[in-house]
Short mmCIF file of C-alpha atoms in Angstrom, two decimals:
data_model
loop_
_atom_site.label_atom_id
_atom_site.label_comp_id
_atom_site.label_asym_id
_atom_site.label_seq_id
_atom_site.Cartn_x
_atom_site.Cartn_y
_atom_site.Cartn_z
CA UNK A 1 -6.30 32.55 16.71
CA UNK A 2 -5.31 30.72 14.03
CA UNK A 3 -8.21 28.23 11.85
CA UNK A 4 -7.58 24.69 10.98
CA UNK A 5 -9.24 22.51 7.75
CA UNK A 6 -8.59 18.85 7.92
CA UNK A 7 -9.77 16.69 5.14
CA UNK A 8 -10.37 12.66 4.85
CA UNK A 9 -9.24 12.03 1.52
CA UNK A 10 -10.70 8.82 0.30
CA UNK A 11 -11.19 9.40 -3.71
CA UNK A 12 -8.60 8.58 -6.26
CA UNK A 13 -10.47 10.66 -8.64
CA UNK A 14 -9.06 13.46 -10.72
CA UNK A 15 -11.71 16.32 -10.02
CA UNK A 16 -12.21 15.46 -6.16
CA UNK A 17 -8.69 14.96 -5.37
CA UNK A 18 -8.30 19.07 -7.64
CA UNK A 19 -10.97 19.97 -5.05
CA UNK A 20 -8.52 18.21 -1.78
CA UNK A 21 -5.60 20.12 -2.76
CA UNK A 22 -7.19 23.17 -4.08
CA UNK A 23 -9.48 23.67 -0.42
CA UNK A 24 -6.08 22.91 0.93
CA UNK A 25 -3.42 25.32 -0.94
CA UNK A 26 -6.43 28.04 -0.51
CA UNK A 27 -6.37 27.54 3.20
CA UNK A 28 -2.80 27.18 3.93
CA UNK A 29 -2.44 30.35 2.11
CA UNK A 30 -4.56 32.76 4.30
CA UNK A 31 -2.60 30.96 7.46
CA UNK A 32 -4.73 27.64 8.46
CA UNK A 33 -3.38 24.60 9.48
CA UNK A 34 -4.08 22.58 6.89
CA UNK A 35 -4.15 18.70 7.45
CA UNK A 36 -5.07 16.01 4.92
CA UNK A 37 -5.89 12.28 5.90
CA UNK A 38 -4.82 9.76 2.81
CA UNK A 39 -6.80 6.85 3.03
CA UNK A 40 -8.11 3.82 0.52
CA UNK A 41 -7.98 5.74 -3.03
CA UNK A 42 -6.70 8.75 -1.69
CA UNK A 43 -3.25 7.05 -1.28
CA UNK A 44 -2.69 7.49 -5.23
CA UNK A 45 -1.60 11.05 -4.25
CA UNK A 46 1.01 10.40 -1.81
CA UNK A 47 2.75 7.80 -3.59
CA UNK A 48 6.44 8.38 -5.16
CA UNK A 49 5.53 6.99 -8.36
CA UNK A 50 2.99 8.91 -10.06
CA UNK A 51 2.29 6.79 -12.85
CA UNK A 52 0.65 3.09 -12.79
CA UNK A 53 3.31 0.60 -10.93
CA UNK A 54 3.09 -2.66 -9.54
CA UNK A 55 2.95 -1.31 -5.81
CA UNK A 56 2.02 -4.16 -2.67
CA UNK A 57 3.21 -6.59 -0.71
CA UNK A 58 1.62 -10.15 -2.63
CA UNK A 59 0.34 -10.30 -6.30
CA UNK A 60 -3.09 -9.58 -5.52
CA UNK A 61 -1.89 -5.83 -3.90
CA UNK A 62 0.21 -5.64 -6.50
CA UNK A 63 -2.69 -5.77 -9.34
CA UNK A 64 -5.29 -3.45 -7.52
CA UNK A 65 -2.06 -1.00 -7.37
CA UNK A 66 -1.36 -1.50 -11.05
CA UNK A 67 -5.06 -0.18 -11.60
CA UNK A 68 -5.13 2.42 -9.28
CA UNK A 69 -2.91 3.77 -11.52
CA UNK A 70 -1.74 7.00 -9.54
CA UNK A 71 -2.16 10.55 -9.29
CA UNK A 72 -1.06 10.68 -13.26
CA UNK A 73 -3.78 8.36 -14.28
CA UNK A 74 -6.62 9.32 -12.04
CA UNK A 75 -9.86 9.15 -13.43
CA UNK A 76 -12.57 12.05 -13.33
CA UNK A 77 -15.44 10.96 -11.15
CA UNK A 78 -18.21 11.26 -14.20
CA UNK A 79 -18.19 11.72 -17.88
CA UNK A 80 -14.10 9.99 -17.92
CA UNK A 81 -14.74 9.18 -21.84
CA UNK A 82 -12.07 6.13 -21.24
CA UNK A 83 -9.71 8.56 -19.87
CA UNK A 84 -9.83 10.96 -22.57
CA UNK A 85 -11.49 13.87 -19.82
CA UNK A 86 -8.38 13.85 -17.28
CA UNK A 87 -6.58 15.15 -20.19
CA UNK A 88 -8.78 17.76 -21.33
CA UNK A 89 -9.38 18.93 -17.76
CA UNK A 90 -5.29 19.23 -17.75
CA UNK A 91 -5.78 21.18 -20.97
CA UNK A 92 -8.71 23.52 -20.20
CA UNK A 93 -6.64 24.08 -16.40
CA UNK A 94 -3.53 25.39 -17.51
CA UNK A 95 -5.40 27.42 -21.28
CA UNK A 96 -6.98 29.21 -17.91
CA UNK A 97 -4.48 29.60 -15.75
CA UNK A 98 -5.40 27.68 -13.46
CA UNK A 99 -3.20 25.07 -10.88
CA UNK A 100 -3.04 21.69 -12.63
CA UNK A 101 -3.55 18.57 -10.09
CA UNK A 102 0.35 18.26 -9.87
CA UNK A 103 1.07 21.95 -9.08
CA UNK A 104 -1.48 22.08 -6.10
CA UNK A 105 0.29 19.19 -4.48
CA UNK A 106 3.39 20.86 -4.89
CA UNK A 107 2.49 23.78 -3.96
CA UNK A 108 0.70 22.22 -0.59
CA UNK A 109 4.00 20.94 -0.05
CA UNK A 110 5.48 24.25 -0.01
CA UNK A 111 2.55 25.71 2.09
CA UNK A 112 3.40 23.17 5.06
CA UNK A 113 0.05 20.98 4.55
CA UNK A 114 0.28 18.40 6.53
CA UNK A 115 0.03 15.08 4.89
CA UNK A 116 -0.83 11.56 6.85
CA UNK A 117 -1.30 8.05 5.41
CA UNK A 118 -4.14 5.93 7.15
CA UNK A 119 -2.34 2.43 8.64
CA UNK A 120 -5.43 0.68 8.23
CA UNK A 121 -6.04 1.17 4.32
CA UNK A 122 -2.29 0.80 3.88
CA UNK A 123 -2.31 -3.10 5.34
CA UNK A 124 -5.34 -3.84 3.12
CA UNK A 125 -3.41 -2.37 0.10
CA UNK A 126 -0.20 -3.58 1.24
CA UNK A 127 1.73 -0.16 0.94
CA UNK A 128 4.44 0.59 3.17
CA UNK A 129 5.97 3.93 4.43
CA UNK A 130 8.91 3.64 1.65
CA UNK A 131 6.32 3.98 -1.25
CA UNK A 132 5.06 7.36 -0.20
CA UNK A 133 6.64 10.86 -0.74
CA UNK A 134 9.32 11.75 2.09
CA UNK A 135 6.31 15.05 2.78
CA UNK A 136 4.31 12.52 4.45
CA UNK A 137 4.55 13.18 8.20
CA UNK A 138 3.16 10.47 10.06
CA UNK A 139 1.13 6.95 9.46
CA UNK A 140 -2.12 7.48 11.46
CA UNK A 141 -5.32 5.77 13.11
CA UNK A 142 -8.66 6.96 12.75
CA UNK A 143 -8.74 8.22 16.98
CA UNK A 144 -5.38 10.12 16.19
CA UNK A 145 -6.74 11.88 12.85
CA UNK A 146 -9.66 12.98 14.81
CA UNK A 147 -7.42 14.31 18.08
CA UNK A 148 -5.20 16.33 15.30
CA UNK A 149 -8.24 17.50 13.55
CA UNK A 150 -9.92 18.31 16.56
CA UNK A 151 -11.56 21.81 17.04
CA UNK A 152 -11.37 22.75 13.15
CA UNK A 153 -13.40 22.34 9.71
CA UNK A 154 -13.46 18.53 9.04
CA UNK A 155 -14.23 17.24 5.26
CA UNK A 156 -14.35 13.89 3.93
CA UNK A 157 -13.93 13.91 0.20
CA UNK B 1 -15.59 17.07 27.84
CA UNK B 2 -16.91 14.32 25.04
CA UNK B 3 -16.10 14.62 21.91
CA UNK B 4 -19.14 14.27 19.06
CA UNK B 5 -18.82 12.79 15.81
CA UNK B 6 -22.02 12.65 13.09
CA UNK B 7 -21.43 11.00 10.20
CA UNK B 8 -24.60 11.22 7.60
CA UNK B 9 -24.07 7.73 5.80
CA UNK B 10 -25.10 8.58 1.87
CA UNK B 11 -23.64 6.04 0.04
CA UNK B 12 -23.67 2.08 -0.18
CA UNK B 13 -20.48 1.72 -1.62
CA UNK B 14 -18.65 -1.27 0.03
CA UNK B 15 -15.38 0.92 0.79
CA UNK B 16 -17.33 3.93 1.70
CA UNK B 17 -19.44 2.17 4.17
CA UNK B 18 -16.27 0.26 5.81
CA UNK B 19 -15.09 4.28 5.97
CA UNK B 20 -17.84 5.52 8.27
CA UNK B 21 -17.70 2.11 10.11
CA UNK B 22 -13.76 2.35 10.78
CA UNK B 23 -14.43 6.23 11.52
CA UNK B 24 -17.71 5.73 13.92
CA UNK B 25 -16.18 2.55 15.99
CA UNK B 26 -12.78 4.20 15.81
CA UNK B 27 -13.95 7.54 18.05
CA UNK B 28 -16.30 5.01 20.04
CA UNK B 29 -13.04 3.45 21.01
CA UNK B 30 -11.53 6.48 21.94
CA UNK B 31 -14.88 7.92 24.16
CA UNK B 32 -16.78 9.62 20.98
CA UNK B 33 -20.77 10.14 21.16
CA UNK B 34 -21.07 8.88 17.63
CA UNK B 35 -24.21 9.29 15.48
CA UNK B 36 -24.85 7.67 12.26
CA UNK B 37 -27.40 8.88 9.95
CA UNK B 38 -28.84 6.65 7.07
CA UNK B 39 -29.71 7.55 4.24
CA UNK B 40 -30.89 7.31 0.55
CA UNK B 41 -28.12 3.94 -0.73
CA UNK B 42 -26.69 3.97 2.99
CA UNK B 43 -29.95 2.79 4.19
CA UNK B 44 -28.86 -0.83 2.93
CA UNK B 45 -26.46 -1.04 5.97
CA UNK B 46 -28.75 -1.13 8.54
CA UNK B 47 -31.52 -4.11 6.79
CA UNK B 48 -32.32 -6.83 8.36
CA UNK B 49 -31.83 -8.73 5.40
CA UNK B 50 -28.20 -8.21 4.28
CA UNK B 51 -28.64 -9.86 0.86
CA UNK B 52 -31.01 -9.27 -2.10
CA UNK B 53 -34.40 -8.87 -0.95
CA UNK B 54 -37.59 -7.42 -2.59
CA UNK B 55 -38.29 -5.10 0.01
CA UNK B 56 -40.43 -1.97 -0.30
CA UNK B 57 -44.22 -1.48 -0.42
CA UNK B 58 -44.78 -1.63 -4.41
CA UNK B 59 -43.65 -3.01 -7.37
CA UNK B 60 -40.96 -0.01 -8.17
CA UNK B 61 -39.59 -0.10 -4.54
CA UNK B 62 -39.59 -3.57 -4.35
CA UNK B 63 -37.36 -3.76 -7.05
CA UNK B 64 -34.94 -1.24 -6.39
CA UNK B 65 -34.59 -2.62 -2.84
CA UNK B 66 -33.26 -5.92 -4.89
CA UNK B 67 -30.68 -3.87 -6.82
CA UNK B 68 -29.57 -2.22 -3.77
CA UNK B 69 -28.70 -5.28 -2.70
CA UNK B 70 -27.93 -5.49 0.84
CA UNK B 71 -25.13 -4.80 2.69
CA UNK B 72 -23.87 -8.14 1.58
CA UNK B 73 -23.59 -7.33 -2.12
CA UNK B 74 -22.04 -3.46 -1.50
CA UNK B 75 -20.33 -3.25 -4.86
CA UNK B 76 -16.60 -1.31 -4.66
CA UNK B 77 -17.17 2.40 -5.63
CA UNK B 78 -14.30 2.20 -8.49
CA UNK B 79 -12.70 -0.93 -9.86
CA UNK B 80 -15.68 -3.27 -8.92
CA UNK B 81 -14.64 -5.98 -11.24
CA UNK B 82 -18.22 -6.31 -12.18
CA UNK B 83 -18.98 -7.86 -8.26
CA UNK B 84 -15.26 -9.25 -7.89
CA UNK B 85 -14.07 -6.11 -6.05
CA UNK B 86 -15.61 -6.34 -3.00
CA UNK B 87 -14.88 -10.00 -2.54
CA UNK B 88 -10.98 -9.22 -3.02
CA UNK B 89 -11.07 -6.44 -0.21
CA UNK B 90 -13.15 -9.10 2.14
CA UNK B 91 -10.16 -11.02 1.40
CA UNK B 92 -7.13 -8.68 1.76
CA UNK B 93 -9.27 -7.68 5.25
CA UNK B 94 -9.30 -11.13 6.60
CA UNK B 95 -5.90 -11.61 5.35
CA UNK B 96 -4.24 -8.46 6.89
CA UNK B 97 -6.33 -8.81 9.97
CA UNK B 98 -7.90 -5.36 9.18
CA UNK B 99 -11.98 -5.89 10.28
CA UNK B 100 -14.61 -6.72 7.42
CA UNK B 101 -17.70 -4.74 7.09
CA UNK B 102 -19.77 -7.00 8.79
CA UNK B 103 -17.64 -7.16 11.96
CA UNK B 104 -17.32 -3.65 11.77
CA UNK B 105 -21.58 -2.95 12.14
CA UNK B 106 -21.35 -5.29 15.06
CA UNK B 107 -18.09 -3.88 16.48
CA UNK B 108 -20.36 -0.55 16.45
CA UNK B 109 -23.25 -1.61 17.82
CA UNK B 110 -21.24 -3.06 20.97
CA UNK B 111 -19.81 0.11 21.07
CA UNK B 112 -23.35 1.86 21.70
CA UNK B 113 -22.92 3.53 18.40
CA UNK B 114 -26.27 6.07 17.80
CA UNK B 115 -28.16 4.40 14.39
CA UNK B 116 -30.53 6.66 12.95
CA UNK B 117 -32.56 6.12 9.81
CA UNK B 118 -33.95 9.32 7.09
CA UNK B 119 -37.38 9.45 7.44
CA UNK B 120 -37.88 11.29 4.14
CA UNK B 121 -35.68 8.34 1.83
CA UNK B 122 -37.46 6.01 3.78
CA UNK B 123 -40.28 7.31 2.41
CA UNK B 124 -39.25 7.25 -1.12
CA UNK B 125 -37.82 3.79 -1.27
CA UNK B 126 -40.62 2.40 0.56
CA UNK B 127 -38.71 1.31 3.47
CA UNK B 128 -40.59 0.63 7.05
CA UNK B 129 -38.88 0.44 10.84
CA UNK B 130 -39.68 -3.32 10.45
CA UNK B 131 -37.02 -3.56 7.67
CA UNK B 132 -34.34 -2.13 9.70
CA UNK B 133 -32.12 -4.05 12.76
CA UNK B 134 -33.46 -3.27 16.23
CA UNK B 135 -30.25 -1.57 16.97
CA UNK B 136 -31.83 1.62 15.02
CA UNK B 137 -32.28 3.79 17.99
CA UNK B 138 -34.66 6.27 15.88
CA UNK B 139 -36.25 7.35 12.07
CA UNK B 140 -35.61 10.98 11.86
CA UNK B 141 -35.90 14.25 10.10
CA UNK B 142 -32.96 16.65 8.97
CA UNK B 143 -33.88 18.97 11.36
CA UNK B 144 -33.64 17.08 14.55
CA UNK B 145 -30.61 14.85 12.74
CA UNK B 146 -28.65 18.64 13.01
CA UNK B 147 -29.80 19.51 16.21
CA UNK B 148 -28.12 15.75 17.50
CA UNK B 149 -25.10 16.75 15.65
CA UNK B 150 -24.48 19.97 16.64
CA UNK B 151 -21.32 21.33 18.31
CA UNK B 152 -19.90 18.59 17.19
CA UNK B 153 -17.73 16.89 13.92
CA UNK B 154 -20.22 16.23 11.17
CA UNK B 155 -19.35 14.36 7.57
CA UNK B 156 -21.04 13.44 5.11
CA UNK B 157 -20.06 10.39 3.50
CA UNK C 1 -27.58 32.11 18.33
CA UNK C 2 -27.76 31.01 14.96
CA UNK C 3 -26.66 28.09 13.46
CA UNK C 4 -24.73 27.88 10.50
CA UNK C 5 -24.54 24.94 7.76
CA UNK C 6 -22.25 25.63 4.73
CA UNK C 7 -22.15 22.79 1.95
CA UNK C 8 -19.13 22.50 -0.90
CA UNK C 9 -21.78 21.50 -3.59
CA UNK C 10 -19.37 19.10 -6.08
CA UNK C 11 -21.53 16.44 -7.24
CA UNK C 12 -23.89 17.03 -10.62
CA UNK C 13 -25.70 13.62 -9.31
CA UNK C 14 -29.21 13.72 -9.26
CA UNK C 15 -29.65 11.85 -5.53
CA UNK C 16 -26.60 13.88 -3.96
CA UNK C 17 -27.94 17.28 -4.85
CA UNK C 18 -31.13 16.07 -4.08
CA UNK C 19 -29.32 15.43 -0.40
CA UNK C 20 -28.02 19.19 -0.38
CA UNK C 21 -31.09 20.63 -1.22
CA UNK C 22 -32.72 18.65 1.49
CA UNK C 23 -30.24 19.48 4.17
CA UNK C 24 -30.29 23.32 2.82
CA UNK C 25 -33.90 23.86 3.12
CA UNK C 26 -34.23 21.34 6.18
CA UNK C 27 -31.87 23.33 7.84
CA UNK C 28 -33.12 27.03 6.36
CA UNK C 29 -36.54 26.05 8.31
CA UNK C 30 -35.44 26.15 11.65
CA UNK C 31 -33.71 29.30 11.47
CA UNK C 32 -30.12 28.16 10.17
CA UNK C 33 -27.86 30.65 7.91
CA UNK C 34 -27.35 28.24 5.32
CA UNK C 35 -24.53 28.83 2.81
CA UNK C 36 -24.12 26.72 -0.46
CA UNK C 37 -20.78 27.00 -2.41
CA UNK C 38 -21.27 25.02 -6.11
CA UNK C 39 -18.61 23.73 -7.86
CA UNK C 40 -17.34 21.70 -10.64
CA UNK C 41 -20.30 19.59 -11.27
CA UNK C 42 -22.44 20.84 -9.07
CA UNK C 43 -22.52 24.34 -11.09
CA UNK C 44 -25.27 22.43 -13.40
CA UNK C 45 -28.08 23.14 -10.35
CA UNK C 46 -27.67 26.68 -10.74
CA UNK C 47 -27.70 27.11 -14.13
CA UNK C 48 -30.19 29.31 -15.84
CA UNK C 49 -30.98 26.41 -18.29
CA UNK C 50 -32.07 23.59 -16.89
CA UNK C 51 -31.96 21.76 -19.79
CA UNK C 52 -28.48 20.74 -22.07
CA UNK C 53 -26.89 23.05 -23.81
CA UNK C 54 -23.82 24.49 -25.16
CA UNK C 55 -22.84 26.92 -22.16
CA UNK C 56 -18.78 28.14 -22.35
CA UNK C 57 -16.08 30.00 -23.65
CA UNK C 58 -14.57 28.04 -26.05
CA UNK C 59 -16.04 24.55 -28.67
CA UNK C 60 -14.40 22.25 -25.70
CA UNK C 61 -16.00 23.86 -22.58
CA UNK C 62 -19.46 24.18 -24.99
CA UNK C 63 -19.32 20.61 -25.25
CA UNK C 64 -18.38 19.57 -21.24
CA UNK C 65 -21.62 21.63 -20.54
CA UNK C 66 -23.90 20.01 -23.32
CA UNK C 67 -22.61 16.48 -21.45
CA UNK C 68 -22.88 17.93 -17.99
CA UNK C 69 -26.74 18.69 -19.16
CA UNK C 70 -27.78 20.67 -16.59
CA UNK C 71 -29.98 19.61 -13.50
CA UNK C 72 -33.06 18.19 -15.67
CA UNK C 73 -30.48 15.43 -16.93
CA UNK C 74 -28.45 14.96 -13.73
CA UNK C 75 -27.68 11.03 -13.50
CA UNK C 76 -28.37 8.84 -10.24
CA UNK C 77 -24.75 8.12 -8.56
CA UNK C 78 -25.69 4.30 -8.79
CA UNK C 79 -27.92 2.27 -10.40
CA UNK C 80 -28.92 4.82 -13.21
CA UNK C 81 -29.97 2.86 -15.55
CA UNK C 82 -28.98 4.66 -18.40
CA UNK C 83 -31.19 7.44 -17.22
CA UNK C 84 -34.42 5.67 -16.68
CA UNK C 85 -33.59 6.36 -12.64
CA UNK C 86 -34.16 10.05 -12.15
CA UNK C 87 -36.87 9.51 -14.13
CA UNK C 88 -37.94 6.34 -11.79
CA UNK C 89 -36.81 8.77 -8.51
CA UNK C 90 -38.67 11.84 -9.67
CA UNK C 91 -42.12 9.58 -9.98
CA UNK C 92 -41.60 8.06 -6.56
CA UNK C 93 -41.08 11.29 -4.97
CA UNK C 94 -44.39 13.41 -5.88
CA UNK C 95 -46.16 9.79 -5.57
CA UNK C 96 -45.00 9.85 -1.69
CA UNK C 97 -45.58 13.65 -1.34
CA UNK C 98 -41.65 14.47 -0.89
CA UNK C 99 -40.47 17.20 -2.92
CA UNK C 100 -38.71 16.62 -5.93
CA UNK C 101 -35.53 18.11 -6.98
CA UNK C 102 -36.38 21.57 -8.83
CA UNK C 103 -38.89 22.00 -5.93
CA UNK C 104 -35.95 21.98 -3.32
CA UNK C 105 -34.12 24.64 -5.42
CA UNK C 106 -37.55 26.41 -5.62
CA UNK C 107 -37.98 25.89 -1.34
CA UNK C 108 -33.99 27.10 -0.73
CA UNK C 109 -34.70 30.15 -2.81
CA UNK C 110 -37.68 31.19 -0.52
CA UNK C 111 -36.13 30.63 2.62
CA UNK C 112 -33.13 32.79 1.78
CA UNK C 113 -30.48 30.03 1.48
CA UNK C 114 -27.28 31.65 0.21
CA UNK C 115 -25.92 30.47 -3.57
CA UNK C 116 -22.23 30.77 -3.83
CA UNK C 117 -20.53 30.39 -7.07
CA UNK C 118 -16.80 28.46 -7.58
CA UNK C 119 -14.37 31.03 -9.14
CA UNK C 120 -12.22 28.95 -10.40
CA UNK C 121 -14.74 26.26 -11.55
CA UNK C 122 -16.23 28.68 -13.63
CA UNK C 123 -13.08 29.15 -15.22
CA UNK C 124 -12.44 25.75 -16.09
CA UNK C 125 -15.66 25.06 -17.65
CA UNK C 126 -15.87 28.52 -19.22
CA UNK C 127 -18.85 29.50 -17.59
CA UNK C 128 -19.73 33.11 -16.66
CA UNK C 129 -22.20 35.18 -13.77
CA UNK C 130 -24.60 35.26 -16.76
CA UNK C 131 -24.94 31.38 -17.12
CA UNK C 132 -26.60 31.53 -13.64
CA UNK C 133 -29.59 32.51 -11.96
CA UNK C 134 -29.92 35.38 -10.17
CA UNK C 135 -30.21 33.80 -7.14
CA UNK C 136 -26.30 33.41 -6.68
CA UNK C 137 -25.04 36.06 -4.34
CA UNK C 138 -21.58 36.10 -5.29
CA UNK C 139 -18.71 34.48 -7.00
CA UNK C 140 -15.89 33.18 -4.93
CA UNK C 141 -12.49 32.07 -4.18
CA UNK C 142 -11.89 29.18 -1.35
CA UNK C 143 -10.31 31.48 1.28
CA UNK C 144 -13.51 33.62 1.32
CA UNK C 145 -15.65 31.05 1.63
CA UNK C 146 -13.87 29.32 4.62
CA UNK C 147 -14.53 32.86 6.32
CA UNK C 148 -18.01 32.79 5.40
CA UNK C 149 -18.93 28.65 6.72
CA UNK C 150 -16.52 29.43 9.65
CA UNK C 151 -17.88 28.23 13.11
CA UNK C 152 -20.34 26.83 11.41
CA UNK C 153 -20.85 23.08 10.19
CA UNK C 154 -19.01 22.36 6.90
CA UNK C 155 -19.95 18.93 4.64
CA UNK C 156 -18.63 18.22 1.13
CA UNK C 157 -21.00 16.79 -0.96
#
């Protein structure tokens, strides 16, 4: 029978979206069906550009997507020293071998993860299907998430 | 068969409360048992008062309960603008046609949304049943909070 | 049949571990397996030393645990007042007879609650099986985890 993790991913933060993608690659690889819900801050990941970009409909959408900044300029949920601890997390990841942010996603890519974009965060931020990566499979409503992610591990993170 | 989803409701962040509002009214919708469980910040969703009050037995509660704020002052949990935040996203909301927070709390209690309040943070920030909207069904424990949410979805958010 | 409650431990905040200890040892009373996997921040409430101090590998990771400070200095998520508010919390707490924070870890250690240990956290922050206490069952990868919280419920905190 095969096992199924579904995560809500609201942050935009550097260390909770590592922990997304890392529960994510680590349960695609021993065979679960792996499906991850972008909403509200969460949306940094799945956009095309990774870097800070003038993304939205009207000016005011525009701004807030200017500061998000995106997945490259996510900042770590405590003790961000003005941005300064993204980088040494980078640092310390790959000295240790371990996945940087951008290698999980593309490896959960590569492991089939499912990706979805929440339609109700994406009117309030005025982002549109074209500004997301081609991987994402579907622009969803809260009952649909919970039908797909029905019967499995839920998280919200 | 009906679906359960328990959401224990942590945090007063503005965006993270409109999260387990869109979540718990979304499955209503759709035929969900849904129980929320306040607690600790998210107790602020679910006060009479929805702005500032002093509220709590002494001096120390009293004043926390005015920091807290109310659901009405829910600062944005990243990017609050100092305050401006949250009065941007009431905006885009309106604007987009996407539900505010406050129409979301009614929107669940018309759905027949379960409301249930943390005894034990109750108990810390001096916070009575009287303080809380009628619509509260119940104050309880974690045990019998797990017990309700069993064989069902549970998040914490 | 027993119930099962697993909880991803991520936060170092003073209120949300306070939550997980609370759920843990709520849930350990009425005859739960309860299974606690701590990482990234959360890795501070199972440190031997409660206290700050210069725990890693390398000057860098030395320096991310002095600032982490261990779970005597954990920070409130909101409001912290530049650390007046555990302090505030902690008072307010044995003045209403609820346990405080180190007596929760004390409680979950009694009533068997499992401590699980983030493999790859540990290697980011250069920490080693002999930083902890000796409490923690086990060190482990994602995928093993899954297996252990599976059919159980599963929160991220």
């Amino acid at each position: 029978m095969s096992k199924k993790l579904s995560i809500i991913s609201f942050s935009g933060d550097f260390d909770k979206l590592t922990a997304v993608f890392t529960l994510a690659t680590g349960a695609a690889a021993v065979g679960y069906e792996v499906n991850l819900f972008f909403t509200f801050w969460g949306l940094d990941a799945i956009k095309k550009k990774q870097g800070r970009a003038f993304i939205g409909g009207t000016a005011l959408t525009k701004l807030l997507g200017f500061f998000m900044g995106g997945l490259r300029n996510a900042p770590v949920s405590r003790l961000n020293f003005l941005g300064a601890s993204p980088i040494i997390f980078r640092r310390l990841m790959r000295k240790n071998n371990v996945a940087t942010l951008e290698e999980l996603v593309d490896a959960a890519k590569a492991l089939n993860v499912n990706f979805y974009a929440c339609e109700m965060a994406m009117n309030i931020l005025g982002l549109k299907r074209e500004h997301f990566i081609p991987e994402v499979k579907d622009v969803l409503g809260v009952a649909t998430f919970l039908k797909i992610a029905d019967e499995g591990q839920t998280l919200f993170i």
